[in-house]
Protein backbone atom coordinates (compact mmCIF):
# COMPACT_ATOMS: atom_id res chain seq x y z
CA UNK A 1 -4.69 -16.55 9.74
CA UNK A 2 -1.13 -17.26 10.85
CA UNK A 3 0.31 -14.92 13.47
CA UNK A 4 3.83 -14.42 14.84
CA UNK A 5 5.18 -12.08 17.52
CA UNK A 6 7.95 -9.59 16.66
CA UNK A 7 10.53 -7.76 18.84
CA UNK A 8 9.91 -4.01 18.83
CA UNK A 9 12.50 -1.62 17.27
CA UNK A 10 12.55 1.38 14.92
CA UNK A 11 13.67 0.33 11.42
CA UNK A 12 15.98 2.29 9.09
CA UNK A 13 14.21 3.15 5.83
CA UNK A 14 15.22 5.11 2.68
CA UNK A 15 11.81 5.34 1.08
CA UNK A 16 9.90 8.55 2.14
CA UNK A 17 6.51 6.84 2.29
CA UNK A 18 7.96 4.12 4.47
CA UNK A 19 9.57 6.79 6.63
CA UNK A 20 6.23 8.62 7.10
CA UNK A 21 4.30 5.49 8.26
CA UNK A 22 7.09 4.27 10.50
CA UNK A 23 7.21 7.70 12.18
CA UNK A 24 3.44 7.49 12.69
CA UNK A 25 3.75 3.97 14.22
CA UNK A 26 6.64 5.19 16.46
CA UNK A 27 4.46 8.00 17.77
CA UNK A 28 1.54 5.71 18.51
CA UNK A 29 3.75 3.15 20.25
CA UNK A 30 5.33 5.90 22.35
CA UNK A 31 1.88 6.91 23.41
CA UNK A 32 1.10 3.26 24.42
CA UNK A 33 -1.38 2.93 21.53
CA UNK A 34 -0.27 -0.08 19.38
CA UNK A 35 -1.63 0.61 15.94
CA UNK A 36 -3.37 -1.99 13.73
CA UNK A 37 -1.87 -1.77 10.21
CA UNK A 38 -2.97 -3.24 6.92
CA UNK A 39 -0.09 -3.78 4.43
CA UNK A 40 -1.96 -4.26 1.14
CA UNK A 41 -0.05 -6.06 -1.60
CA UNK A 42 2.77 -6.80 0.87
CA UNK A 43 4.95 -8.88 -1.44
CA UNK A 44 7.44 -10.97 0.56
CA UNK A 45 6.52 -9.24 3.78
CA UNK A 46 9.82 -7.43 4.33
CA UNK A 47 8.30 -4.05 5.25
CA UNK A 48 5.37 -5.65 6.97
CA UNK A 49 7.90 -7.32 9.34
CA UNK A 50 9.66 -3.96 9.89
CA UNK A 51 6.42 -2.31 10.99
CA UNK A 52 5.60 -5.25 13.28
CA UNK A 53 9.09 -4.97 14.85
CA UNK A 54 8.17 -1.40 15.82
CA UNK A 55 5.25 -2.71 17.84
CA UNK A 56 2.40 -2.53 15.30
CA UNK A 57 -0.17 -5.24 14.85
CA UNK A 58 0.24 -5.88 11.10
CA UNK A 59 -2.02 -7.73 8.72
CA UNK A 60 -0.11 -8.39 5.50
CA UNK A 61 -2.13 -9.25 2.39
CA UNK A 62 -1.11 -10.36 -1.10
CA UNK A 63 -1.35 -13.34 -3.47
CA UNK A 64 -1.08 -16.66 -1.66
CA UNK A 65 2.21 -17.36 -3.44
CA UNK A 66 3.83 -14.76 -0.96
CA UNK A 67 2.50 -16.47 2.12
CA UNK A 68 5.53 -18.66 2.89
CA UNK A 69 8.00 -15.80 2.34
CA UNK A 70 6.00 -13.34 4.42
CA UNK A 71 5.67 -15.72 7.39
CA UNK A 72 9.32 -16.87 7.21
CA UNK A 73 10.42 -13.60 8.87
CA UNK A 74 11.14 -15.20 12.24
CA UNK A 75 11.04 -13.12 15.42
CA UNK A 76 13.89 -12.93 17.79
CA UNK A 77 11.55 -13.28 20.79
CA UNK A 78 7.98 -12.47 21.72
CA UNK A 79 7.00 -8.81 21.97
CA UNK A 80 3.98 -6.53 21.46
CA UNK A 81 4.14 -6.34 17.67
CA UNK A 82 2.56 -9.06 15.57
CA UNK A 83 2.51 -10.03 11.93
CA UNK A 84 -0.25 -12.09 10.28
CA UNK A 85 -0.73 -12.92 6.61
CA UNK A 86 -3.99 -13.28 4.69
CA UNK A 87 -4.16 -14.37 1.03
CA UNK A 88 -5.97 -12.17 -1.48
CA UNK A 89 -8.32 -14.46 -3.36
CA UNK A 90 -11.39 -12.36 -4.22
CA UNK A 91 -11.20 -8.61 -3.78
CA UNK A 92 -14.84 -8.47 -2.67
CA UNK A 93 -13.98 -10.71 0.24
CA UNK A 94 -11.20 -8.57 1.53
CA UNK A 95 -10.66 -7.24 4.12
CA UNK A 96 -12.80 -9.58 6.20
CA UNK A 97 -16.02 -7.98 7.53
CA UNK A 98 -15.41 -6.18 10.88
CA UNK A 99 -11.67 -5.75 10.38
CA UNK A 100 -10.67 -2.17 11.22
CA UNK A 101 -7.29 -0.48 10.89
CA UNK A 102 -5.51 2.60 12.14
CA UNK A 103 -3.16 2.74 9.15
CA UNK A 104 -3.16 1.28 5.66
CA UNK A 105 0.01 0.99 3.55
CA UNK A 106 -0.16 0.30 -0.20
CA UNK A 107 3.15 0.61 -2.06
CA UNK A 108 3.18 0.65 -5.89
CA UNK A 109 0.90 -2.25 -6.72
CA UNK A 110 -2.32 -0.50 -7.64
CA UNK A 111 -0.63 -0.20 -11.02
CA UNK A 112 -1.91 -3.80 -11.62
CA UNK A 113 -5.55 -2.55 -11.49
CA UNK A 114 -7.58 -0.41 -13.87
CA UNK A 115 -8.35 2.95 -12.27
CA UNK A 116 -12.06 2.19 -11.67
CA UNK A 117 -11.17 -1.02 -9.89
CA UNK A 118 -8.52 0.60 -7.70
CA UNK A 119 -11.04 3.33 -6.78
CA UNK A 120 -13.63 0.63 -5.83
CA UNK A 121 -11.19 -1.26 -3.62
CA UNK A 122 -9.83 1.84 -1.90
CA UNK A 123 -13.26 3.24 -1.36
CA UNK A 124 -14.31 0.08 0.47
CA UNK A 125 -11.14 0.05 2.52
CA UNK A 126 -11.38 3.73 3.48
CA UNK A 127 -15.11 3.78 4.20
CA UNK A 128 -15.49 0.31 5.86
CA UNK A 129 -12.13 -0.71 7.25
CA UNK A 130 -10.16 2.47 8.12
CA UNK A 131 -10.96 4.06 11.52
CA UNK A 132 -12.04 7.74 11.63
CA UNK A 133 -8.78 9.65 11.70
CA UNK A 134 -6.94 6.64 10.24
CA UNK A 135 -4.39 7.24 7.52
CA UNK A 136 -3.74 5.67 4.10
CA UNK A 137 -0.12 5.74 2.78
CA UNK A 138 -0.10 4.94 -0.94
CA UNK A 139 2.22 5.17 -3.97
CA UNK A 140 1.85 4.43 -7.69
CA UNK A 141 4.18 4.26 -10.65
CA UNK A 142 4.30 7.54 -12.45
CA UNK A 143 3.15 8.40 -15.93
CA UNK A 144 6.03 10.85 -16.23
CA UNK A 145 8.63 8.36 -15.03
CA UNK A 146 10.74 5.97 -17.10
CA UNK A 147 7.75 3.59 -17.21
CA UNK A 148 5.94 6.08 -19.42
CA UNK A 149 8.48 5.54 -22.27
CA UNK A 150 6.71 3.63 -25.10
CA UNK A 151 3.52 3.44 -23.05
CA UNK A 152 0.66 3.16 -25.54
CA UNK A 153 -1.93 4.81 -23.31
CA UNK A 154 0.20 7.83 -22.44
CA UNK A 155 -2.41 10.27 -23.79
CA UNK A 156 -5.47 8.45 -22.53
CA UNK A 157 -7.49 9.81 -19.52
CA UNK A 158 -6.88 7.91 -16.33
CA UNK A 159 -10.12 5.89 -16.57
CA UNK A 160 -9.01 4.38 -19.90
CA UNK A 161 -5.25 4.10 -19.13
CA UNK A 162 -4.44 0.43 -18.81
CA UNK A 163 -2.13 -1.38 -21.17
CA UNK A 164 1.24 -3.28 -21.11
CA UNK A 165 4.45 -1.35 -20.59
CA UNK A 166 6.97 -1.36 -23.36
CA UNK A 167 8.80 -4.67 -23.51
CA UNK A 168 12.17 -3.08 -22.65
CA UNK A 169 10.78 -1.24 -19.61
CA UNK A 170 8.72 -4.23 -18.45
CA UNK A 171 11.80 -6.46 -18.53
CA UNK A 172 13.94 -3.77 -16.79
CA UNK A 173 11.51 -3.40 -13.89
CA UNK A 174 10.35 -7.04 -13.94
CA UNK A 175 6.75 -5.92 -14.31
CA UNK A 176 4.20 -8.15 -16.02
CA UNK A 177 0.81 -7.54 -17.51
CA UNK A 178 -1.07 -4.28 -18.07
CA UNK A 179 -0.40 -1.25 -15.98
CA UNK A 180 -2.19 1.93 -15.01
CA UNK A 181 0.35 4.82 -14.60
CA UNK A 182 -0.53 7.88 -12.54
CA UNK A 183 0.27 11.55 -12.31
CA UNK A 184 0.26 13.15 -8.90
CA UNK A 185 -3.15 14.73 -9.68
CA UNK A 186 -4.51 11.37 -10.68
CA UNK A 187 -3.54 9.87 -7.33
CA UNK A 188 -5.03 12.83 -5.40
CA UNK A 189 -8.23 12.46 -7.36
CA UNK A 190 -8.32 8.70 -6.76
CA UNK A 191 -8.13 9.22 -2.97
CA UNK A 192 -10.72 11.96 -3.02
CA UNK A 193 -13.16 9.81 -5.04
CA UNK A 194 -12.45 6.94 -2.64
CA UNK A 195 -13.54 9.02 0.27
CA UNK A 196 -10.18 10.09 1.69
CA UNK A 197 -8.99 13.63 2.52
CA UNK A 198 -5.44 14.16 1.17
CA UNK A 199 -2.97 15.44 3.74
CA UNK A 200 0.02 15.58 1.41
CA UNK A 201 1.15 14.38 -2.03
CA UNK A 202 4.49 14.46 -3.81
CA UNK A 203 6.37 13.13 -6.80
CA UNK A 204 9.85 11.59 -6.32
CA UNK A 205 12.85 12.39 -8.42
CA UNK A 206 12.26 9.05 -10.18
CA UNK A 207 8.72 10.06 -11.10
CA UNK A 208 6.85 7.84 -8.63
CA UNK A 209 3.78 9.55 -7.12
CA UNK A 210 2.91 9.25 -3.41
CA UNK A 211 0.27 10.48 -1.03
CA UNK A 212 -1.09 10.35 2.46
CA UNK A 213 -4.87 10.56 3.08
CA UNK A 214 -6.96 10.46 6.20
CA UNK A 215 -10.55 9.25 6.81
CA UNK A 216 -12.57 12.15 8.26
């Protein structure tokens, strides 16, 4: 696991889910409690680095092709926050046994998984890797957004909803492969079935659905 140290600061964010977790991190840091954060499906690590710069201990996870980009976010100088990257190879091997987190952030990318698979992974993370009182911040592409146009599984129940987006939409959003699109109720049910207690949920003006859940 490669680790780097990051200078603490509070980032400027425009996404509401990002705002909610950065506010939670800021509160923890202010109380001298540096939170351990899992950024699941972190992409190039941009937001993982922002959370680390606040003072969080961040474990960023995604396909190994993102490793170089995620770790290229050089720190200005050593500080309390850290950023480490771990490749996702086999879901059953992640997170490593014994890893525990105060916060988990998962932005959009559960769309790449069938509903039952997403539920299995989140159940394991919530029940085995999220501390009691820890929070999960999650979003999913919405069934009632632009992505639902020409979506063949539009009328299917969530458990059977997994197919390619329309070619025009897929090209526009640069999304490949099959997708599972969610309503806000679908996302709430997913978190409930995975063992989380939903604190809040909402749908953005663009149709993306988002939620915050806590392990009780």
